[in-house]
GROMACS .gro file of C-alpha atoms in nm:
model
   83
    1UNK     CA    1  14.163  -9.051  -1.972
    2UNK     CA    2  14.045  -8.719  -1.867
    3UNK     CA    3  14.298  -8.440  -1.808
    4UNK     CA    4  14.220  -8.138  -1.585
    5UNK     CA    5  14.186  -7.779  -1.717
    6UNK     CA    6  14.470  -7.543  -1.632
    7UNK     CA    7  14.426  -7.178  -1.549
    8UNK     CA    8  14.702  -6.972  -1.605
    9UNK     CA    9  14.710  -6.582  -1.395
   10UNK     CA   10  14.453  -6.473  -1.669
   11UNK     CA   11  14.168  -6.736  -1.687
   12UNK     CA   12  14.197  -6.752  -1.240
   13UNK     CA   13  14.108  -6.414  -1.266
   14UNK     CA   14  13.825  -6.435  -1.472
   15UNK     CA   15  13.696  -6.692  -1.296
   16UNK     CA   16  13.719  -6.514  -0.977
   17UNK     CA   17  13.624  -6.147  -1.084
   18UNK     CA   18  13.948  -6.011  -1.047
   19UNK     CA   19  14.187  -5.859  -1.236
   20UNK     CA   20  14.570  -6.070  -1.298
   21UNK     CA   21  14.723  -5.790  -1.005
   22UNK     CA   22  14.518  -5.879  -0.745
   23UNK     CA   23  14.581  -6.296  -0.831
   24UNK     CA   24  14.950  -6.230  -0.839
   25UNK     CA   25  14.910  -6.053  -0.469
   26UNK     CA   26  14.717  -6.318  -0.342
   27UNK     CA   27  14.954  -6.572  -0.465
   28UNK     CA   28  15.222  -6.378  -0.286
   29UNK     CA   29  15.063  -6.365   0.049
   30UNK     CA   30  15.017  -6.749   0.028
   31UNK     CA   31  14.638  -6.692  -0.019
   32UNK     CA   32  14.611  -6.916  -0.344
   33UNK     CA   33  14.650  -7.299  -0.375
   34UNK     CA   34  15.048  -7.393  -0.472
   35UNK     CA   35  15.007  -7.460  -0.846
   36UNK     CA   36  14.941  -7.749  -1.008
   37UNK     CA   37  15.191  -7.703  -1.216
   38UNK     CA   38  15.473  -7.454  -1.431
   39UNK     CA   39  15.523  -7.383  -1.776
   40UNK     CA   40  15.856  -7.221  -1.789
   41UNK     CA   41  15.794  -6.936  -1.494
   42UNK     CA   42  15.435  -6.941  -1.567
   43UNK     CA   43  15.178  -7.112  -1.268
   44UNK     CA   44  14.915  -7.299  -1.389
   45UNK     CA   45  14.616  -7.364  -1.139
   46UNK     CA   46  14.341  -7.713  -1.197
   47UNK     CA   47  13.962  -7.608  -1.230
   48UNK     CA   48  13.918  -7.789  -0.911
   49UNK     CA   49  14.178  -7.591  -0.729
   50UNK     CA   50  14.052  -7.275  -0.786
   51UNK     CA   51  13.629  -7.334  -0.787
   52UNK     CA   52  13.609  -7.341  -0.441
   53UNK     CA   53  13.834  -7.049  -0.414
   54UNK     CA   54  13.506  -6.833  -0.569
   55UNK     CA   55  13.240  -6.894  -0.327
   56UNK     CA   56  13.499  -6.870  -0.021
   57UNK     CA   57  13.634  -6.482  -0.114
   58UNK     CA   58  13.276  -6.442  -0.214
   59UNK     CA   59  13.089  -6.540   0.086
   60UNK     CA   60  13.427  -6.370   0.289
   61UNK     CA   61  13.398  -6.022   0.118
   62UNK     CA   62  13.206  -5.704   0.248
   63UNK     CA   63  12.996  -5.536   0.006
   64UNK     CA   64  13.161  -5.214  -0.133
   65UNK     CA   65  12.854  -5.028  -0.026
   66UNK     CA   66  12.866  -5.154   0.304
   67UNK     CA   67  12.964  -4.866   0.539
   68UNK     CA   68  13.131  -5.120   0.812
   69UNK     CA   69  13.366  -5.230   0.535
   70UNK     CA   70  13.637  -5.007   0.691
   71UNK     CA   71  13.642  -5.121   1.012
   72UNK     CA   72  13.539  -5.465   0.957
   73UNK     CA   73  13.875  -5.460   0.721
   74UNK     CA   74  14.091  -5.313   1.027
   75UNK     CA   75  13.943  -5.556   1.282
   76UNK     CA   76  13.875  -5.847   1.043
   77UNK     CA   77  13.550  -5.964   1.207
   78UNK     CA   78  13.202  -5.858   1.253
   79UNK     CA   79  13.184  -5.903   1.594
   80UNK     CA   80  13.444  -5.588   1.667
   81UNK     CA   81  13.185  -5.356   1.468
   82UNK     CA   82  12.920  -5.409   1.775
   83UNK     CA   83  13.178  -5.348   2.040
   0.00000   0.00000   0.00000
């Protein structure tokens, strides 16, 4: 039988090129899967829950040299920018 791998805060960060604030503030806003599963207090993520996750905020995010960035982060699409 094959198990899953289980991220904890940490390794979900690394995966995703962020840092373990900015995973605990997504988790808050409801922006991450519900965990897999809990040691103690701790959330624990599968591989496969959190994968997909990558290419989504990836293909989602604005590149920091981008000079649109700021508005397109107030109005939340590109289609306000034009107007």
């Amino acid at each position: 039988t094959k198990y899953p791998r289980f991220l904890g805060v940490t390794e979900v960060g690394k995966l995703l090129g962020w840092d373990r604030r900015k995973v605990a503030v997504y988790r808050k806003r409801g922006l991450l899967p519900e965990p897999a599963a809990y040691v103690g207090n701790r959330p624990l993520w599968t591989e496969d829950q959190i994968k997909p996750l990558k290419k989504k905020y990836k293909e989602n995010k604005p590149g920091r040299s981008d000079p649109t960035r700021f508005i397109y982060l107030l109005h939340g699409n590109k289609e306000a920018i034009a107007s």
